[in-house]
Short mmCIF file of C-alpha atoms in Angstrom, two decimals:
data_model
loop_
_atom_site.label_atom_id
_atom_site.label_comp_id
_atom_site.label_asym_id
_atom_site.label_seq_id
_atom_site.Cartn_x
_atom_site.Cartn_y
_atom_site.Cartn_z
CA MET A 1 -18.76 -11.17 8.13
CA ASP A 2 -15.20 -11.20 8.76
CA ILE A 3 -12.20 -9.72 6.33
CA PRO A 4 -8.92 -12.49 6.46
CA LEU A 5 -6.35 -10.66 7.33
CA ALA A 6 -4.36 -10.17 4.64
CA PHE A 7 -6.98 -8.52 3.60
CA ARG A 8 -6.64 -6.38 6.63
CA TRP A 9 -2.71 -6.42 6.67
CA ILE A 10 -3.91 -4.61 2.52
CA PHE A 11 -5.79 -1.72 3.48
CA VAL A 12 -3.39 -0.73 6.58
CA ALA A 13 -0.84 -0.55 3.67
CA LEU A 14 -3.21 1.41 2.05
CA VAL A 15 -4.30 4.06 4.61
CA LEU A 16 -0.55 4.59 5.16
CA LEU A 17 -0.46 5.93 1.89
CA GLN A 18 -2.94 7.65 1.73
CA LEU A 19 -1.78 9.42 5.31
CA ILE A 20 1.64 10.20 3.97
CA ALA A 21 -0.83 11.54 0.58
CA LEU A 22 -2.05 15.11 2.85
CA VAL A 23 1.28 15.60 3.65
CA PRO A 24 1.52 18.20 -0.07
CA VAL A 25 -2.11 18.82 0.56
CA LEU A 26 -1.56 20.09 3.94
CA ARG A 27 0.76 22.27 2.59
CA ARG A 28 -0.95 23.55 0.23
CA LEU A 29 -3.41 24.56 2.38
CA ARG A 30 -1.20 27.89 3.40
CA ASP A 31 -0.70 28.73 -0.82
CA PRO A 32 -2.00 32.23 -0.78
CA ALA A 33 -4.35 31.82 -3.63
CA SER A 34 -7.48 31.17 -3.35
CA GLU A 35 -8.31 28.57 -5.42
CA ARG A 36 -4.95 26.64 -4.60
CA ARG A 37 -6.30 26.56 -1.03
CA THR A 38 -9.51 25.83 -2.29
CA GLU A 39 -8.59 22.58 -4.46
CA ALA A 40 -6.54 21.91 -1.36
CA ARG A 41 -9.64 21.32 1.41
CA LEU A 42 -11.30 19.80 -1.29
CA ARG A 43 -8.99 17.07 -1.59
CA LEU A 44 -7.60 17.12 2.53
CA LEU A 45 -11.69 15.95 2.30
CA ASP A 46 -11.04 13.61 -0.25
CA GLY A 47 -8.55 11.95 2.08
CA ALA A 48 -10.59 12.35 4.85
CA GLY A 49 -13.70 10.21 3.64
CA SER A 50 -11.39 7.63 1.28
CA LEU A 51 -9.54 6.75 5.08
CA MET A 52 -12.94 6.59 7.10
CA PHE A 53 -13.55 4.14 4.68
CA LEU A 54 -10.90 2.52 4.31
CA ALA A 55 -10.77 2.26 8.30
CA GLY A 56 -13.97 1.55 7.81
CA PHE A 57 -13.80 -1.26 6.47
CA VAL A 58 -10.76 -2.56 8.59
CA PHE A 59 -12.20 -2.30 11.98
CA GLY A 60 -15.64 -3.51 10.02
CA ALA A 61 -17.57 -0.47 11.70
CA PRO A 62 -21.17 -0.05 8.57
CA VAL A 63 -21.01 3.21 9.60
CA LEU A 64 -17.26 4.69 8.26
CA VAL A 65 -17.38 3.07 5.69
CA LEU A 66 -21.30 5.13 4.60
CA ALA A 67 -19.65 7.78 6.53
CA GLY A 68 -17.13 8.22 4.22
CA LEU A 69 -18.69 7.33 0.63
CA VAL A 70 -20.91 10.57 1.67
CA CYS A 71 -18.17 11.64 1.99
CA VAL A 72 -16.03 11.28 -0.90
CA GLY A 73 -19.26 11.69 -3.04
CA ALA A 74 -19.88 15.70 -1.04
CA VAL A 75 -16.16 16.37 -2.77
CA TYR A 76 -16.45 15.06 -5.96
CA ALA A 77 -20.16 16.88 -6.33
CA ALA A 78 -17.89 20.05 -5.28
CA LYS A 79 -14.78 19.70 -7.46
CA GLY A 80 -17.81 19.27 -10.35
CA VAL A 81 -19.74 21.82 -10.34
CA LEU A 82 -16.42 23.86 -10.10
CA TRP A 83 -15.25 21.96 -13.12
CA TYR A 84 -18.23 23.34 -14.84
CA ARG A 85 -18.30 26.17 -13.81
CA ALA A 86 -14.99 26.97 -14.69
CA ARG A 87 -15.78 25.72 -18.09
CA GLU A 88 -18.85 27.66 -19.45
CA ARG A 89 -16.52 30.97 -18.31
CA THR A 90 -14.53 29.64 -20.96
#
């Protein structure tokens, strides 16, 4: 399956936007509050998974697409568990 050139440029633009969005997350990793660092780690992993997913489409590598989906799925599962545990405390 070959992806048209216009869509490849769109994917490249999305990858660049993901990279720009990771800059504030990297700054939050140095925060002294542990809950903010945990959230920043999950957001960093989410961004890395999204980058793998998009890069897999751009380069035509189904292994990268699958790895990105697994990574993002794991992050969403962890966020769901944290949300559920926080909800039970209240």
